[in-house]
Amino acid sequence: VQLVESGGGSVQPGGSLRLSCDASEAAASGFPFDLYEMHWVRRPTGKRLEWVSSITKDGVIAKYAESVKGRFTISRDNSRNTLYLAMNNLNSEDTAVYYCSTDPTGYAGRRGQGTQVTVSS
């Protein structure tokens, strides 16, 4: 399952990051990225996976967890088989490993290896 997240890092509170999820390798193996609703989920240290955001196949409709609404923006480029998550005004509660997933829970379907986001002063 070749979903590859990138773009994580360490930032100070109030900072921004843009995560990417590259599904091109999966697409080359037959995964129809443009036919899947896609999701971002995250796992804070020591906690369960939690849903962050979802986007429809065509990229028209996006949904967000209340904790990130107004700060995060999900998008996709089906021509590049890539999913994005722009994160602004980050705070310490956003510290987690972020995964792209074909399932909103992150516990089923396809999921990448994750990218670490650390928000700390």
JSON list of C-alpha atoms in Angstrom, two decimals:
[
{"chain": "A", "resi": 1, "resn": "VAL", "atom": "CA", "xyz": [0.00, 0.00, 0.00]},
{"chain": "A", "resi": 2, "resn": "GLN", "atom": "CA", "xyz": [2.07, 2.86, -1.27]},
{"chain": "A", "resi": 3, "resn": "LEU", "atom": "CA", "xyz": [0.71, 6.01, 0.27]},
{"chain": "A", "resi": 4, "resn": "VAL", "atom": "CA", "xyz": [3.64, 8.21, 1.21]},
{"chain": "A", "resi": 5, "resn": "GLU", "atom": "CA", "xyz": [3.18, 11.15, 3.55]},
{"chain": "A", "resi": 6, "resn": "SER", "atom": "CA", "xyz": [5.67, 13.98, 3.79]},
{"chain": "A", "resi": 7, "resn": "GLY", "atom": "CA", "xyz": [5.94, 17.57, 4.98]},
{"chain": "A", "resi": 8, "resn": "GLY", "atom": "CA", "xyz": [5.93, 17.06, 8.70]},
{"chain": "A", "resi": 9, "resn": "GLY", "atom": "CA", "xyz": [8.39, 18.72, 11.03]},
{"chain": "A", "resi": 10, "resn": "SER", "atom": "CA", "xyz": [8.84, 20.81, 14.14]},
{"chain": "A", "resi": 11, "resn": "VAL", "atom": "CA", "xyz": [7.25, 24.23, 14.36]},
{"chain": "A", "resi": 12, "resn": "GLN", "atom": "CA", "xyz": [6.48, 26.79, 17.03]},
{"chain": "A", "resi": 13, "resn": "PRO", "atom": "CA", "xyz": [2.92, 27.48, 18.11]},
{"chain": "A", "resi": 14, "resn": "GLY", "atom": "CA", "xyz": [1.20, 29.60, 15.51]},
{"chain": "A", "resi": 15, "resn": "GLY", "atom": "CA", "xyz": [3.30, 28.12, 12.75]},
{"chain": "A", "resi": 16, "resn": "SER", "atom": "CA", "xyz": [2.26, 26.41, 9.54]},
{"chain": "A", "resi": 17, "resn": "LEU", "atom": "CA", "xyz": [3.01, 23.22, 7.68]},
{"chain": "A", "resi": 18, "resn": "ARG", "atom": "CA", "xyz": [1.75, 21.62, 4.50]},
{"chain": "A", "resi": 19, "resn": "LEU", "atom": "CA", "xyz": [1.52, 17.86, 4.41]},
{"chain": "A", "resi": 20, "resn": "SER", "atom": "CA", "xyz": [1.45, 15.84, 1.22]},
{"chain": "A", "resi": 21, "resn": "CYS", "atom": "CA", "xyz": [0.36, 12.29, 0.55]},
{"chain": "A", "resi": 22, "resn": "ASP", "atom": "CA", "xyz": [1.76, 10.86, -2.64]},
{"chain": "A", "resi": 23, "resn": "ALA", "atom": "CA", "xyz": [-0.29, 8.00, -4.04]},
{"chain": "A", "resi": 24, "resn": "SER", "atom": "CA", "xyz": [1.45, 7.82, -7.41]},
{"chain": "A", "resi": 25, "resn": "GLU", "atom": "CA", "xyz": [3.23, 4.59, -6.59]},
{"chain": "A", "resi": 26, "resn": "ALA", "atom": "CA", "xyz": [-0.03, 3.04, -5.49]},
{"chain": "A", "resi": 27, "resn": "ALA", "atom": "CA", "xyz": [-1.70, 4.33, -8.63]},
{"chain": "A", "resi": 28, "resn": "ALA", "atom": "CA", "xyz": [0.99, 2.69, -10.74]},
{"chain": "A", "resi": 29, "resn": "SER", "atom": "CA", "xyz": [-0.04, -0.57, -9.07]},
{"chain": "A", "resi": 30, "resn": "GLY", "atom": "CA", "xyz": [-3.66, -0.05, -9.99]},
{"chain": "A", "resi": 31, "resn": "PHE", "atom": "CA", "xyz": [-5.00, 1.98, -7.06]},
{"chain": "A", "resi": 32, "resn": "PRO", "atom": "CA", "xyz": [-7.62, 4.33, -8.49]},
{"chain": "A", "resi": 33, "resn": "PHE", "atom": "CA", "xyz": [-6.83, 7.40, -6.36]},
{"chain": "A", "resi": 34, "resn": "ASP", "atom": "CA", "xyz": [-9.42, 9.54, -8.12]},
{"chain": "A", "resi": 35, "resn": "LEU", "atom": "CA", "xyz": [-12.19, 7.10, -7.23]},
{"chain": "A", "resi": 36, "resn": "TYR", "atom": "CA", "xyz": [-11.57, 7.27, -3.50]},
{"chain": "A", "resi": 37, "resn": "GLU", "atom": "CA", "xyz": [-12.71, 9.71, -0.89]},
{"chain": "A", "resi": 38, "resn": "MET", "atom": "CA", "xyz": [-9.52, 10.45, 1.05]},
{"chain": "A", "resi": 39, "resn": "HIS", "atom": "CA", "xyz": [-8.88, 11.29, 4.66]},
{"chain": "A", "resi": 40, "resn": "TRP", "atom": "CA", "xyz": [-6.27, 12.59, 7.03]},
{"chain": "A", "resi": 41, "resn": "VAL", "atom": "CA", "xyz": [-6.08, 11.02, 10.45]},
{"chain": "A", "resi": 42, "resn": "ARG", "atom": "CA", "xyz": [-3.58, 11.57, 13.24]},
{"chain": "A", "resi": 43, "resn": "ARG", "atom": "CA", "xyz": [-2.25, 9.75, 16.28]},
{"chain": "A", "resi": 44, "resn": "PRO", "atom": "CA", "xyz": [-1.16, 11.89, 19.21]},
{"chain": "A", "resi": 45, "resn": "THR", "atom": "CA", "xyz": [1.50, 10.20, 21.31]},
{"chain": "A", "resi": 46, "resn": "GLY", "atom": "CA", "xyz": [-0.02, 7.46, 23.40]},
{"chain": "A", "resi": 47, "resn": "LYS", "atom": "CA", "xyz": [-3.50, 7.93, 21.99]},
{"chain": "A", "resi": 48, "resn": "ARG", "atom": "CA", "xyz": [-5.71, 6.34, 19.39]},
{"chain": "A", "resi": 49, "resn": "LEU", "atom": "CA", "xyz": [-6.02, 7.47, 15.81]},
{"chain": "A", "resi": 50, "resn": "GLU", "atom": "CA", "xyz": [-8.38, 10.40, 15.38]},
{"chain": "A", "resi": 51, "resn": "TRP", "atom": "CA", "xyz": [-10.04, 11.68, 12.27]},
{"chain": "A", "resi": 52, "resn": "VAL", "atom": "CA", "xyz": [-8.89, 15.10, 11.06]},
{"chain": "A", "resi": 53, "resn": "SER", "atom": "CA", "xyz": [-10.38, 15.78, 7.65]},
{"chain": "A", "resi": 54, "resn": "SER", "atom": "CA", "xyz": [-11.97, 14.21, 4.58]},
{"chain": "A", "resi": 55, "resn": "ILE", "atom": "CA", "xyz": [-12.38, 15.20, 0.96]},
{"chain": "A", "resi": 56, "resn": "THR", "atom": "CA", "xyz": [-14.62, 13.80, -1.74]},
{"chain": "A", "resi": 57, "resn": "LYS", "atom": "CA", "xyz": [-13.31, 12.10, -4.88]},
{"chain": "A", "resi": 58, "resn": "ASP", "atom": "CA", "xyz": [-13.71, 15.25, -6.94]},
{"chain": "A", "resi": 59, "resn": "GLY", "atom": "CA", "xyz": [-12.27, 17.50, -4.27]},
{"chain": "A", "resi": 60, "resn": "VAL", "atom": "CA", "xyz": [-15.42, 19.58, -4.04]},
{"chain": "A", "resi": 61, "resn": "ILE", "atom": "CA", "xyz": [-16.57, 18.78, -0.54]},
{"chain": "A", "resi": 62, "resn": "ALA", "atom": "CA", "xyz": [-14.30, 18.85, 2.51]},
{"chain": "A", "resi": 63, "resn": "LYS", "atom": "CA", "xyz": [-15.07, 18.09, 6.13]},
{"chain": "A", "resi": 64, "resn": "TYR", "atom": "CA", "xyz": [-13.08, 18.85, 9.25]},
{"chain": "A", "resi": 65, "resn": "ALA", "atom": "CA", "xyz": [-12.90, 17.86, 12.86]},
{"chain": "A", "resi": 66, "resn": "GLU", "atom": "CA", "xyz": [-14.04, 20.70, 15.12]},
{"chain": "A", "resi": 67, "resn": "SER", "atom": "CA", "xyz": [-10.57, 20.96, 16.62]},
{"chain": "A", "resi": 68, "resn": "VAL", "atom": "CA", "xyz": [-9.00, 21.91, 13.28]},
{"chain": "A", "resi": 69, "resn": "LYS", "atom": "CA", "xyz": [-11.85, 23.71, 11.53]},
{"chain": "A", "resi": 70, "resn": "GLY", "atom": "CA", "xyz": [-10.79, 27.11, 10.28]},
{"chain": "A", "resi": 71, "resn": "ARG", "atom": "CA", "xyz": [-7.09, 26.27, 10.60]},
{"chain": "A", "resi": 72, "resn": "PHE", "atom": "CA", "xyz": [-6.59, 23.25, 8.32]},
{"chain": "A", "resi": 73, "resn": "THR", "atom": "CA", "xyz": [-7.42, 22.92, 4.62]},
{"chain": "A", "resi": 74, "resn": "ILE", "atom": "CA", "xyz": [-7.56, 19.61, 2.81]},
{"chain": "A", "resi": 75, "resn": "SER", "atom": "CA", "xyz": [-7.17, 19.46, -0.96]},
{"chain": "A", "resi": 76, "resn": "ARG", "atom": "CA", "xyz": [-6.21, 17.05, -3.68]},
{"chain": "A", "resi": 77, "resn": "ASP", "atom": "CA", "xyz": [-4.74, 16.98, -7.15]},
{"chain": "A", "resi": 78, "resn": "ASN", "atom": "CA", "xyz": [-6.03, 13.89, -8.91]},
{"chain": "A", "resi": 79, "resn": "SER", "atom": "CA", "xyz": [-3.77, 14.51, -11.90]},
{"chain": "A", "resi": 80, "resn": "ARG", "atom": "CA", "xyz": [-0.81, 14.11, -9.54]},
{"chain": "A", "resi": 81, "resn": "ASN", "atom": "CA", "xyz": [-2.39, 11.44, -7.33]},
{"chain": "A", "resi": 82, "resn": "THR", "atom": "CA", "xyz": [-1.64, 13.64, -4.36]},
{"chain": "A", "resi": 83, "resn": "LEU", "atom": "CA", "xyz": [-3.54, 14.64, -1.25]},
{"chain": "A", "resi": 84, "resn": "TYR", "atom": "CA", "xyz": [-2.63, 17.72, 0.79]},
{"chain": "A", "resi": 85, "resn": "LEU", "atom": "CA", "xyz": [-3.27, 19.15, 4.22]},
{"chain": "A", "resi": 86, "resn": "ALA", "atom": "CA", "xyz": [-2.40, 22.79, 4.82]},
{"chain": "A", "resi": 87, "resn": "MET", "atom": "CA", "xyz": [-2.16, 23.47, 8.55]},
{"chain": "A", "resi": 88, "resn": "ASN", "atom": "CA", "xyz": [-2.08, 26.98, 9.96]},
{"chain": "A", "resi": 89, "resn": "ASN", "atom": "CA", "xyz": [-2.02, 28.41, 13.47]},
{"chain": "A", "resi": 90, "resn": "LEU", "atom": "CA", "xyz": [-0.72, 25.16, 14.86]},
{"chain": "A", "resi": 91, "resn": "ASN", "atom": "CA", "xyz": [-0.82, 24.50, 18.56]},
{"chain": "A", "resi": 92, "resn": "SER", "atom": "CA", "xyz": [0.61, 21.85, 20.86]},
{"chain": "A", "resi": 93, "resn": "GLU", "atom": "CA", "xyz": [-2.54, 19.75, 20.62]},
{"chain": "A", "resi": 94, "resn": "ASP", "atom": "CA", "xyz": [-1.82, 19.25, 16.93]},
{"chain": "A", "resi": 95, "resn": "THR", "atom": "CA", "xyz": [1.34, 17.33, 17.77]},
{"chain": "A", "resi": 96, "resn": "ALA", "atom": "CA", "xyz": [0.88, 13.85, 16.31]},
{"chain": "A", "resi": 97, "resn": "VAL", "atom": "CA", "xyz": [1.82, 11.48, 13.55]},
{"chain": "A", "resi": 98, "resn": "TYR", "atom": "CA", "xyz": [-0.35, 12.33, 10.56]},
{"chain": "A", "resi": 99, "resn": "TYR", "atom": "CA", "xyz": [-1.52, 9.70, 8.09]},
{"chain": "A", "resi": 100, "resn": "CYS", "atom": "CA", "xyz": [-3.42, 9.79, 4.85]},
{"chain": "A", "resi": 101, "resn": "SER", "atom": "CA", "xyz": [-5.97, 7.04, 4.59]},
{"chain": "A", "resi": 102, "resn": "THR", "atom": "CA", "xyz": [-8.72, 5.65, 2.42]},
{"chain": "A", "resi": 103, "resn": "ASP", "atom": "CA", "xyz": [-10.76, 5.07, 5.58]},
{"chain": "A", "resi": 104, "resn": "PRO", "atom": "CA", "xyz": [-11.89, 7.85, 7.94]},
{"chain": "A", "resi": 105, "resn": "THR", "atom": "CA", "xyz": [-10.97, 5.85, 11.00]},
{"chain": "A", "resi": 106, "resn": "GLY", "atom": "CA", "xyz": [-7.52, 5.02, 9.74]},
{"chain": "A", "resi": 107, "resn": "TYR", "atom": "CA", "xyz": [-7.93, 1.49, 11.01]},
{"chain": "A", "resi": 108, "resn": "ALA", "atom": "CA", "xyz": [-9.14, 0.01, 7.71]},
{"chain": "A", "resi": 109, "resn": "GLY", "atom": "CA", "xyz": [-8.34, 0.42, 4.06]},
{"chain": "A", "resi": 110, "resn": "ARG", "atom": "CA", "xyz": [-5.01, 1.85, 2.99]},
{"chain": "A", "resi": 111, "resn": "ARG", "atom": "CA", "xyz": [-2.85, 4.07, 5.17]},
{"chain": "A", "resi": 112, "resn": "GLY", "atom": "CA", "xyz": [0.64, 5.47, 4.74]},
{"chain": "A", "resi": 113, "resn": "GLN", "atom": "CA", "xyz": [3.56, 5.29, 7.15]},
{"chain": "A", "resi": 114, "resn": "GLY", "atom": "CA", "xyz": [2.84, 8.71, 8.58]},
{"chain": "A", "resi": 115, "resn": "THR", "atom": "CA", "xyz": [4.71, 11.96, 9.06]},
{"chain": "A", "resi": 116, "resn": "GLN", "atom": "CA", "xyz": [5.49, 13.48, 12.45]},
{"chain": "A", "resi": 117, "resn": "VAL", "atom": "CA", "xyz": [4.26, 16.96, 13.30]},
{"chain": "A", "resi": 118, "resn": "THR", "atom": "CA", "xyz": [5.61, 18.51, 16.49]},
{"chain": "A", "resi": 119, "resn": "VAL", "atom": "CA", "xyz": [4.41, 21.88, 17.75]},
{"chain": "A", "resi": 120, "resn": "SER", "atom": "CA", "xyz": [6.53, 23.23, 20.57]},
{"chain": "A", "resi": 121, "resn": "SER", "atom": "CA", "xyz": [8.07, 26.44, 21.75]}
]
